[in-house]
């Protein structure tokens, strides 16, 4: 089907839905460039094979806020193939759809040797465009133009919000040669726009017939080298953001009006709250009872409401027994209000999304939030309590690491500003354990462990160890397997999920054939996992971008006391040197090794690694890497055992 036919079909569909015809195609189509423009860029700067996978020769985004407050977005891009696809799946184009409906305007291949080929498959399925290319070769250029529409008007009371984010740069393995963004909106109520991390090379503003058109171009976009553990691209590349809201006051006023009355408890909610808290005295115990009900009894499902951009009402959750994060937050708030405890919803951009600078724009309020939780103000001058009851097995205690050190907006409390959530502490999340390793004469042995997990680690235990039959295999893969290979955990794993402040404990016993290894006539036991901290968290000698550690890594701690018992007739040789590496804001590593005064065959090892800083600036990277290397040197040591008859054991070990 031709682009013209597609547009006529889309126009007819919208006319039938709105009751009025659209006189002419949107003006954005006039901004599509001829192929000669981007093919000239390909020919002017030949690609160096082996350095890039592909490169974007041309990128255009045209955002149009129409007079009826619907939004269309036209994307036009051309990508040069450097490494040809090797599978049929790689020939399917991943089209970045903007909006729920789509019109596919162009889909063709400009062959390196000349000529044009068309897609083998090209259609719109379920509102999403699908393109499957013929075989592609190095030097071919694929060209796509697609237009997406919002379902209806945006930004007014009762309408959904609208925002967009466009990157005017890329990484060095997928470089961008040209970027253009055009925003076309009514002059009386234009879209709010801002540019982060650098300005465009050219900006023009034109006003005509009551419309404001802003055009921004980058003829030499920034291309930054790929680095592991780097921030999201929006945190360092030039980024254009746009929104129907110019300030957080505007956005929050819209949101408050949209959810007005949602958290007013009715008789059903009041009766449920009474039942859940009956016989429970202290206020914090009542809060915990309501929290546990929402976490465990309301299944987490991303169920879309009738007003799909808003949370579901609490009564809907109680009827369906399911909901997503903000649904569950509003239900918890409503239950709390039923027992006289005031609370407010908090919109959070978690560390998993990790694009805080987008929320920091001073000219456009871009509601890039991916989470909703609750907050209970403190009594008197006491601190407030942050409540994330999203997932089954969540418990009152430390705020989940993905929520801490994030960006948050209170829906009803205080000024309408985006602010940092609590910073969290390494003590909030981690493992405190005691292991006993008993060696046999052939180097095999038994490991017995008793561990207390807190914060995110306790949540992981509850999520994986509820099923008794699954406990041994999970412990084997995720706890003991990191230190010793080839161990088999016995099935009688003991699990205590409901300790104070959301903690949990696990006890297990495992057997393995190679707990110790031979070095000459001696048995040697390693004290650390094979992988080093530096190889995982600081593999590059230098960096151009900050390090951003995932929530599962920092802040957190692992502290274990390991008692190693040698076989009968063996004793410890000279012990490895203990030490303490204080990394300041980065964290700390400590190793202590001593002989067990109660047993001449045993050694007691205390090892602790704490990581605090979760974002390491480029200027701090050398110190960060040096700290990890020192921690590795301290931790990656061994305990050696020699035969008790060797009188010169200390000299030989040294």
XYZ file of C-alpha atoms in Angstrom:
654
model
C 0.000 0.000 0.000
C 1.362 3.431 -0.883
C 2.079 6.168 1.640
C -0.700 8.274 0.107
C -3.189 5.437 0.477
C -2.087 4.889 4.050
C -2.611 8.531 4.876
C -6.031 8.591 3.243
C -7.021 5.536 5.283
C -5.738 7.134 8.491
C -7.501 10.415 7.682
C -10.755 8.575 7.008
C -10.403 6.675 10.282
C -9.851 9.875 12.268
C -12.686 11.630 10.444
C -15.053 8.793 11.352
C -13.906 8.917 14.966
C -13.975 12.709 15.406
C -16.826 13.513 13.059
C -14.809 15.952 10.969
C -12.538 15.487 7.993
C -8.880 16.438 7.911
C -8.407 18.821 5.011
C -4.789 18.055 4.138
C -1.933 15.795 5.159
C 0.103 17.065 8.134
C 2.812 19.524 7.167
C 5.516 17.315 8.648
C 5.708 15.274 5.423
C 7.265 18.267 3.682
C 10.330 17.825 5.901
C 11.237 14.391 4.562
C 14.562 14.730 2.741
C 15.545 13.215 -0.575
C 17.795 10.129 -0.414
C 20.611 12.077 -2.090
C 21.007 14.088 1.137
C 21.898 11.211 3.440
C 23.638 9.140 0.762
C 25.998 12.075 0.263
C 26.920 11.845 3.967
C 27.697 8.159 3.556
C 29.977 8.814 0.589
C 31.675 11.855 2.146
C 32.860 9.985 5.256
C 33.598 6.329 4.487
C 33.109 4.049 7.440
C 36.031 2.193 9.019
C 35.098 -1.485 9.224
C 35.758 -3.089 12.566
C 35.059 0.104 14.510
C 31.266 0.394 14.138
C 28.329 -1.971 13.774
C 26.193 0.491 11.829
C 25.712 4.246 11.698
C 22.756 6.608 11.527
C 23.209 8.879 8.537
C 20.068 10.887 9.184
C 17.608 11.313 12.039
C 14.574 13.597 11.965
C 11.806 13.941 14.544
C 8.851 16.253 13.874
C 6.510 16.711 16.844
C 3.203 18.388 15.967
C 0.643 19.488 18.550
C -2.470 19.929 16.429
C -5.184 22.487 17.072
C -7.431 19.761 18.502
C -4.577 18.918 20.949
C -3.757 15.572 19.416
C -0.057 14.953 18.817
C 1.612 13.329 15.842
C 5.295 12.446 15.644
C 7.067 11.836 12.386
C 10.343 9.913 12.483
C 12.540 9.747 9.401
C 15.877 7.953 9.598
C 18.455 6.332 7.364
C 20.896 3.731 8.707
C 23.975 2.463 6.912
C 24.689 -1.249 7.234
C 28.279 -2.024 8.202
C 27.987 -5.519 9.672
C 25.331 -7.372 7.613
C 22.580 -9.275 9.443
C 23.343 -12.970 9.902
C 19.870 -14.265 10.768
C 16.337 -13.785 9.484
C 15.379 -12.235 12.818
C 17.971 -9.485 12.328
C 16.258 -8.508 9.075
C 13.181 -7.359 11.014
C 13.461 -3.612 11.631
C 12.964 -2.436 15.212
C 10.980 0.705 14.479
C 10.861 3.208 17.374
C 7.109 3.733 17.507
C 5.935 7.037 18.994
C 2.239 6.960 19.814
C -0.334 4.186 19.720
C -1.307 4.398 16.044
C 1.167 4.434 13.176
C 1.411 5.271 9.496
C 4.326 3.725 7.617
C 5.371 6.269 4.984
C 8.664 4.896 3.660
C 10.500 1.594 3.959
C 13.200 0.927 1.353
C 16.820 -0.036 0.861
C 19.319 2.052 -1.080
C 21.835 -0.466 -2.370
C 25.540 0.243 -2.076
C 25.978 -0.540 -5.780
C 23.033 1.685 -6.746
C 19.332 1.142 -7.116
C 16.503 0.739 -4.635
C 14.989 -2.396 -3.103
C 11.803 -2.555 -1.083
C 10.883 -4.425 2.057
C 9.857 -8.042 1.683
C 7.187 -7.462 4.298
C 5.630 -4.113 5.198
C 2.441 -3.578 7.172
C 0.948 -2.154 10.341
C -0.142 -4.796 12.826
C -2.018 -3.841 15.978
C -1.007 -0.225 15.478
C 2.665 -1.137 15.235
C 4.575 -1.027 11.926
C 6.363 -4.200 10.836
C 9.144 -4.176 8.229
C 11.209 -7.167 7.091
C 14.115 -6.351 4.799
C 15.548 -8.422 1.946
C 19.142 -9.536 2.405
C 21.360 -6.595 3.354
C 25.037 -6.032 2.562
C 27.742 -3.690 3.787
C 27.140 -0.198 2.435
C 23.383 -0.610 1.990
C 21.251 2.114 3.574
C 17.814 1.354 4.993
C 15.365 4.266 5.065
C 12.240 4.407 7.239
C 9.630 7.132 7.707
C 6.835 6.512 10.174
C 4.226 8.709 11.828
C 2.573 7.962 15.147
C -0.513 9.565 16.728
C -1.807 9.908 20.237
C -5.191 8.304 20.792
C -6.787 11.639 21.566
C -6.176 15.112 22.985
C -3.424 15.554 25.556
C -2.565 17.733 28.514
C -5.916 19.126 29.603
C -7.833 18.026 32.674
C -8.974 14.495 31.935
C -6.537 14.142 29.026
C -3.337 12.110 29.325
C -0.022 13.958 29.554
C 2.394 13.955 26.663
C 6.173 14.126 26.568
C 9.007 13.135 24.281
C 12.766 12.658 24.599
C 15.178 12.849 21.662
C 18.921 12.141 21.804
C 21.119 14.336 19.632
C 24.072 11.978 19.874
C 25.048 8.337 20.065
C 27.780 5.889 21.009
C 30.906 5.335 18.958
C 29.888 1.835 17.842
C 26.547 3.133 16.495
C 27.418 6.742 15.563
C 24.994 9.445 14.450
C 25.939 11.842 11.629
C 22.968 14.236 11.635
C 20.117 15.013 14.030
C 17.134 17.323 13.560
C 14.174 17.995 15.850
C 11.188 20.127 14.849
C 8.437 21.110 17.287
C 5.302 22.563 15.721
C 2.591 23.719 18.142
C -0.051 26.436 18.548
C 1.447 29.760 19.576
C -1.302 30.237 22.162
C -0.366 27.057 24.070
C 2.966 25.724 22.732
C 4.692 22.581 23.880
C 7.263 23.223 26.590
C 10.741 22.248 25.365
C 14.274 22.224 26.733
C 17.720 21.020 25.643
C 19.973 19.300 28.181
C 23.751 18.777 28.096
C 24.538 21.144 25.261
C 22.804 23.319 22.700
C 22.082 22.610 19.010
C 24.378 24.007 16.367
C 21.452 25.794 14.741
C 18.091 26.890 16.140
C 15.315 28.737 14.328
C 11.884 29.897 15.486
C 9.149 30.869 13.061
C 5.618 32.100 13.711
C 2.941 31.810 11.091
C -0.847 31.600 11.185
C -0.879 31.261 14.959
C 1.668 28.483 15.103
C 5.181 28.382 16.557
C 7.741 26.134 14.847
C 11.089 25.500 16.549
C 13.746 23.717 14.501
C 16.992 22.445 16.025
C 19.788 20.758 14.083
C 23.063 19.057 14.907
C 25.255 18.603 11.840
C 28.063 17.155 13.972
C 26.362 15.229 16.792
C 28.321 14.044 19.795
C 29.401 10.396 19.625
C 30.776 8.970 22.850
C 32.650 5.708 23.218
C 30.844 2.717 24.681
C 31.760 1.953 28.277
C 30.421 -0.656 30.703
C 28.373 0.542 33.673
C 27.836 3.906 31.987
C 24.862 6.181 32.748
C 21.876 6.318 30.442
C 22.546 8.321 27.296
C 20.168 11.068 28.464
C 22.622 11.839 31.259
C 25.498 12.957 29.032
C 24.378 13.347 25.405
C 22.546 16.453 24.142
C 18.901 15.666 24.821
C 15.776 17.438 23.620
C 12.803 17.075 25.966
C 9.267 18.294 25.419
C 6.056 18.193 27.408
C 2.533 19.552 27.625
C 3.569 20.893 31.052
C 6.043 23.745 31.532
C 6.417 23.211 35.290
C 5.893 20.600 37.976
C 3.138 22.789 39.430
C 1.233 22.362 36.171
C 1.816 18.618 36.069
C 0.902 18.035 39.700
C -2.262 20.127 39.391
C -3.252 17.967 36.426
C -2.488 14.748 38.314
C -4.310 15.803 41.478
C -7.407 16.709 39.495
C -7.246 13.410 37.618
C -7.101 11.232 40.787
C -9.364 13.371 42.949
C -11.360 11.170 45.306
C -9.415 7.991 44.580
C -8.114 7.645 48.156
C -11.363 8.441 49.972
C -12.180 5.223 51.880
C -15.693 3.878 51.429
C -17.425 1.433 53.741
C -15.870 -1.586 51.994
C -12.370 -0.229 52.556
C -13.125 0.775 56.156
C -14.459 -2.690 56.955
C -11.394 -4.342 55.426
C -9.046 -2.068 57.351
C -10.857 -2.903 60.597
C -10.593 -6.635 59.919
C -6.899 -6.444 59.056
C -5.992 -4.442 62.175
C -8.385 -5.999 64.700
C -6.576 -6.785 67.939
C -3.411 -4.982 66.854
C -2.473 -2.176 69.227
C 0.557 -0.116 68.214
C 0.270 2.216 65.206
C 3.353 0.783 63.494
C 1.974 -2.756 63.808
C -1.265 -1.683 62.150
C 0.655 -0.055 59.322
C 2.654 -3.268 58.895
C -0.520 -5.386 58.763
C -2.032 -3.236 56.019
C 1.296 -3.158 54.170
C 1.601 -6.949 54.211
C -1.946 -7.372 52.897
C -1.338 -5.063 49.926
C 2.050 -6.635 49.191
C 1.032 -10.285 49.424
C -2.710 -10.485 48.779
C -2.931 -8.082 45.823
C -1.130 -9.754 42.944
C 1.197 -7.527 40.955
C -0.229 -7.224 37.435
C 0.076 -4.258 35.110
C -3.683 -4.025 34.744
C -4.681 -0.961 32.681
C -7.551 1.147 33.953
C -10.330 2.658 31.891
C -8.416 5.948 32.148
C -5.271 4.141 31.085
C -2.882 6.905 32.107
C -4.141 6.853 35.730
C -4.016 4.348 38.579
C -6.930 2.040 39.185
C -9.276 2.894 42.001
C -8.844 0.872 45.230
C -12.267 -0.728 44.812
C -11.170 -2.166 41.466
C -8.092 -3.731 43.065
C -10.160 -5.312 45.805
C -12.544 -6.734 43.213
C -9.799 -8.103 40.965
C -7.155 -8.770 43.656
C -4.493 -7.412 41.297
C -2.844 -4.151 40.275
C 0.458 -2.479 39.497
C 2.724 -0.276 41.619
C 0.717 2.943 41.753
C -2.544 0.973 42.025
C -1.198 -0.773 45.117
C 0.177 2.477 46.526
C -3.249 4.141 46.318
C -4.938 1.121 47.898
C -2.453 1.197 50.781
C -2.976 4.956 51.232
C -6.759 4.464 51.292
C -6.527 1.670 53.879
C -4.235 3.803 56.033
C -6.636 6.732 55.865
C -9.412 4.362 56.996
C -7.554 3.856 60.301
C -6.661 7.534 60.678
C -3.132 7.468 59.249
C -2.539 10.092 56.574
C -0.276 9.183 53.651
C 0.529 10.457 50.185
C 1.517 8.904 46.890
C 5.066 9.430 45.656
C 5.929 9.202 41.965
C 9.426 7.752 41.628
C 11.907 7.418 38.812
C 13.799 4.382 40.056
C 17.501 3.751 39.606
C 16.527 1.095 37.077
C 15.280 3.828 34.728
C 18.150 6.083 35.798
C 17.444 9.275 33.843
C 17.305 11.896 36.619
C 18.497 14.794 34.479
C 15.340 14.516 32.352
C 13.320 15.305 35.482
C 15.647 18.208 36.232
C 14.683 20.276 33.224
C 13.745 23.841 34.190
C 11.601 24.485 31.098
C 9.620 21.282 30.592
C 8.123 18.948 33.188
C 8.730 15.519 31.691
C 6.941 12.945 33.897
C 9.361 10.107 33.217
C 8.360 8.144 36.322
C 8.286 4.361 36.376
C 7.076 3.678 39.909
C 4.529 4.733 42.507
C 4.882 4.202 46.263
C 3.456 5.671 49.488
C 4.826 7.946 52.207
C 3.603 8.316 55.802
C 4.759 11.528 57.510
C 6.467 11.094 60.860
C 4.715 11.694 64.171
C 5.800 15.011 65.641
C 9.386 15.626 64.624
C 9.990 11.974 63.788
C 11.062 10.829 60.325
C 8.534 9.721 57.776
C 8.201 6.188 56.467
C 8.500 5.264 52.782
C 6.312 2.303 51.838
C 6.857 0.227 48.698
C 4.302 -2.587 48.787
C 4.538 -3.336 45.077
C 5.925 -6.861 45.105
C 4.867 -9.967 46.964
C 7.330 -10.623 49.785
C 7.961 -6.885 50.316
C 8.142 -5.966 53.993
C 8.414 -2.872 56.121
C 12.065 -2.059 56.589
C 14.738 -0.448 54.441
C 13.490 1.248 51.297
C 14.306 -0.959 48.282
C 17.622 0.011 46.763
C 16.045 0.866 43.410
C 13.856 3.492 45.178
C 16.653 4.997 47.277
C 18.987 7.599 45.760
C 16.340 8.131 43.092
C 14.183 11.101 42.048
C 10.707 11.529 43.496
C 7.703 13.848 43.317
C 5.152 13.956 46.144
C 1.687 13.866 44.617
C -0.011 15.970 47.297
C 2.485 16.982 49.980
C 4.862 19.950 50.088
C 6.065 21.997 47.123
C 5.823 20.616 43.595
C 9.500 19.869 43.137
C 11.411 16.771 42.139
C 13.647 15.771 45.029
C 15.985 12.977 46.028
C 14.597 9.981 47.862
C 16.460 8.750 50.979
C 20.109 7.847 50.317
C 20.003 4.417 51.916
C 22.969 2.762 53.588
C 25.148 -0.293 52.939
C 23.878 -1.625 56.263
C 20.337 -1.725 54.844
C 21.076 -4.392 52.224
C 23.344 -7.368 52.519
C 24.369 -10.660 54.054
C 25.750 -11.476 57.496
C 26.701 -15.118 57.661
C 28.626 -17.791 59.518
C 30.092 -20.718 57.544
C 31.886 -23.822 58.699
C 34.033 -25.621 56.103
C 35.100 -29.110 57.173
C 37.723 -30.745 54.940
C 38.255 -34.455 54.312
C 41.726 -35.968 53.640
C 41.059 -35.962 49.863
C 40.183 -32.254 49.674
C 36.450 -32.813 49.592
C 34.295 -31.583 52.394
C 31.161 -30.097 53.851
C 30.024 -26.471 54.077
C 27.440 -25.554 56.711
C 26.044 -22.034 56.702
C 23.742 -19.816 58.724
C 23.016 -16.459 57.040
C 20.877 -13.434 57.828
C 19.851 -11.377 54.793
C 18.559 -7.816 55.013
C 16.882 -5.365 52.666
C 16.961 -6.350 49.007
C 18.775 -9.582 49.832
C 15.983 -10.621 52.195
C 13.412 -9.782 49.526
C 15.285 -12.077 47.125
C 15.224 -14.897 49.687
C 11.485 -14.568 50.235
C 10.867 -14.479 46.511
C 12.884 -17.618 45.805
C 12.708 -19.838 48.888
C 8.991 -19.996 49.664
C 8.739 -23.229 47.688
C 10.535 -25.824 49.770
C 11.522 -28.010 46.826
C 13.237 -25.091 45.053
C 15.414 -23.976 47.956
C 18.423 -26.207 47.522
C 18.975 -25.462 43.849
C 18.627 -21.683 44.363
C 21.078 -21.671 47.279
C 23.474 -23.809 45.273
C 23.476 -21.403 42.327
C 23.296 -18.047 44.101
C 25.025 -18.411 47.460
C 27.547 -21.223 47.750
C 28.255 -21.503 44.008
C 29.917 -18.080 43.921
C 32.672 -19.333 46.214
C 32.995 -23.060 45.565
C 32.258 -24.897 42.328
C 30.718 -28.345 42.201
C 28.980 -28.319 45.584
C 25.616 -29.965 46.074
C 23.273 -28.435 48.620
C 21.315 -30.908 50.695
C 17.517 -30.593 50.395
C 16.799 -29.752 54.046
C 17.315 -25.989 53.708
C 15.906 -24.059 56.680
C 14.267 -20.742 55.849
C 12.902 -18.071 58.208
C 11.257 -15.328 56.116
C 9.694 -13.005 58.694
C 12.389 -11.468 60.882
C 12.480 -7.917 62.241
C 12.711 -5.008 59.746
C 11.973 -7.280 56.835
C 15.039 -9.480 57.295
C 15.165 -13.219 56.555
C 17.519 -16.073 57.343
C 18.591 -19.281 55.670
C 20.543 -22.312 56.881
C 21.948 -24.940 54.568
C 24.485 -27.738 54.263
C 26.374 -28.759 51.130
C 28.982 -31.275 50.017
C 31.653 -31.018 47.342
C 34.636 -32.891 45.972
C 37.024 -29.956 45.591
C 36.760 -27.497 48.465
C 40.554 -27.492 48.700
C 43.188 -27.891 46.006
C 46.707 -29.311 46.087
C 49.833 -27.198 45.941
C 52.733 -29.592 46.348
C 52.075 -31.626 49.467
C 49.733 -29.024 50.985
C 45.998 -28.380 50.890
C 44.964 -24.824 50.023
C 41.555 -23.165 50.449
C 40.795 -19.902 48.597
C 39.094 -17.174 50.589
C 37.327 -15.264 47.782
C 35.170 -15.905 44.699
C 37.177 -16.400 41.475
C 35.971 -13.140 39.864
C 37.611 -9.986 41.184
C 35.792 -6.785 42.066
C 37.966 -4.727 39.736
C 37.320 -6.999 36.745
C 33.566 -6.631 37.253
C 33.221 -3.019 38.383
C 36.288 -1.228 36.991
C 37.584 -3.135 33.940
C 38.765 -0.026 32.047
C 42.035 1.725 32.827
C 40.510 5.137 32.073
C 36.972 6.362 31.530
C 35.198 9.183 29.753
C 31.875 8.537 31.523
C 30.908 8.032 35.173
C 30.358 4.593 36.650
C 26.760 3.853 37.649
C 26.412 0.708 39.735
C 23.107 -1.189 39.630
C 20.935 -1.221 42.769
C 21.844 -4.859 43.389
C 25.502 -3.903 43.873
C 25.526 -0.677 45.904
C 24.820 0.249 48.552
C 25.297 -3.128 50.184
C 27.530 -5.387 52.241
C 28.616 -9.015 52.573
C 30.110 -10.075 55.881
C 30.969 -13.689 56.638
C 32.820 -15.503 59.355
C 34.240 -18.703 57.852
C 35.662 -21.409 60.099
C 37.831 -23.855 58.120
C 38.616 -27.195 59.775
C 41.448 -29.211 58.226
C 41.472 -33.040 58.090
C 42.787 -35.098 60.958
C 46.588 -34.929 60.997
C 46.741 -31.511 59.268
C 47.277 -28.067 60.784
C 47.312 -24.491 59.465
C 50.589 -23.213 58.083
C 51.570 -19.574 58.418
C 48.406 -17.518 58.090
C 47.891 -14.918 55.359
C 48.290 -11.285 56.298
C 45.116 -9.603 57.490
C 44.225 -6.041 56.632
C 41.699 -3.259 56.290
C 41.215 -1.202 53.142
C 39.233 1.942 53.867
C 37.872 3.376 50.623
C 36.119 6.309 52.255
C 32.922 7.111 50.361
C 33.525 4.136 48.040
C 33.294 1.528 50.780
C 35.529 -0.739 52.796
C 37.111 -4.202 52.726
C 38.374 -6.071 55.778
C 40.049 -9.437 56.268
C 41.002 -11.012 59.591
C 42.516 -14.513 59.932
C 43.292 -16.239 63.198
C 43.857 -19.707 64.582
C 40.964 -21.178 66.486
C 42.169 -21.450 70.125
C 39.706 -24.294 70.684
C 40.920 -26.468 67.827
C 44.517 -26.609 66.523
C 43.225 -27.865 63.137
C 40.947 -24.861 62.520
C 41.287 -21.333 61.159
C 38.686 -18.560 61.535
C 38.420 -16.071 58.668
C 36.392 -12.884 58.937
C 35.833 -11.229 55.557
C 33.713 -8.169 54.863
C 33.171 -6.110 51.717
C 31.042 -2.961 51.836
C 30.203 -0.831 48.797
C 28.546 2.524 49.385
C 28.974 4.956 46.485
C 26.694 3.990 43.614
C 27.804 6.689 41.159
C 31.517 7.350 40.629
C 32.482 10.516 38.787
C 35.111 10.404 36.064
C 37.521 12.404 38.241
C 37.131 9.835 41.035
C 37.512 6.766 38.822
C 41.305 6.269 39.340
C 40.806 6.264 43.113
C 37.780 3.959 42.807
C 39.685 1.474 40.670
C 42.684 1.589 42.999
C 40.437 0.871 45.993
C 38.917 -2.168 44.262
C 42.357 -3.468 43.312
C 43.564 -3.117 46.902
C 40.411 -4.856 48.129
C 41.007 -7.700 45.652
C 44.621 -8.051 46.751
C 43.454 -8.273 50.350
C 40.587 -10.680 49.774
C 42.094 -13.023 47.199
C 44.288 -14.923 49.601
C 44.383 -18.522 50.699
C 44.702 -20.599 53.835
C 47.286 -23.362 53.611
C 47.261 -26.606 55.623
C 50.271 -28.873 56.089
C 50.775 -32.213 57.736
C 51.096 -31.887 61.501
C 54.369 -33.828 61.404
C 56.115 -31.062 59.402
C 57.984 -29.116 62.052
C 59.085 -26.520 59.477
C 55.532 -25.720 58.320
C 55.783 -21.941 58.937
C 59.026 -21.637 56.939
C 57.722 -23.729 54.017
C 54.444 -21.793 53.852
C 56.254 -18.491 53.829
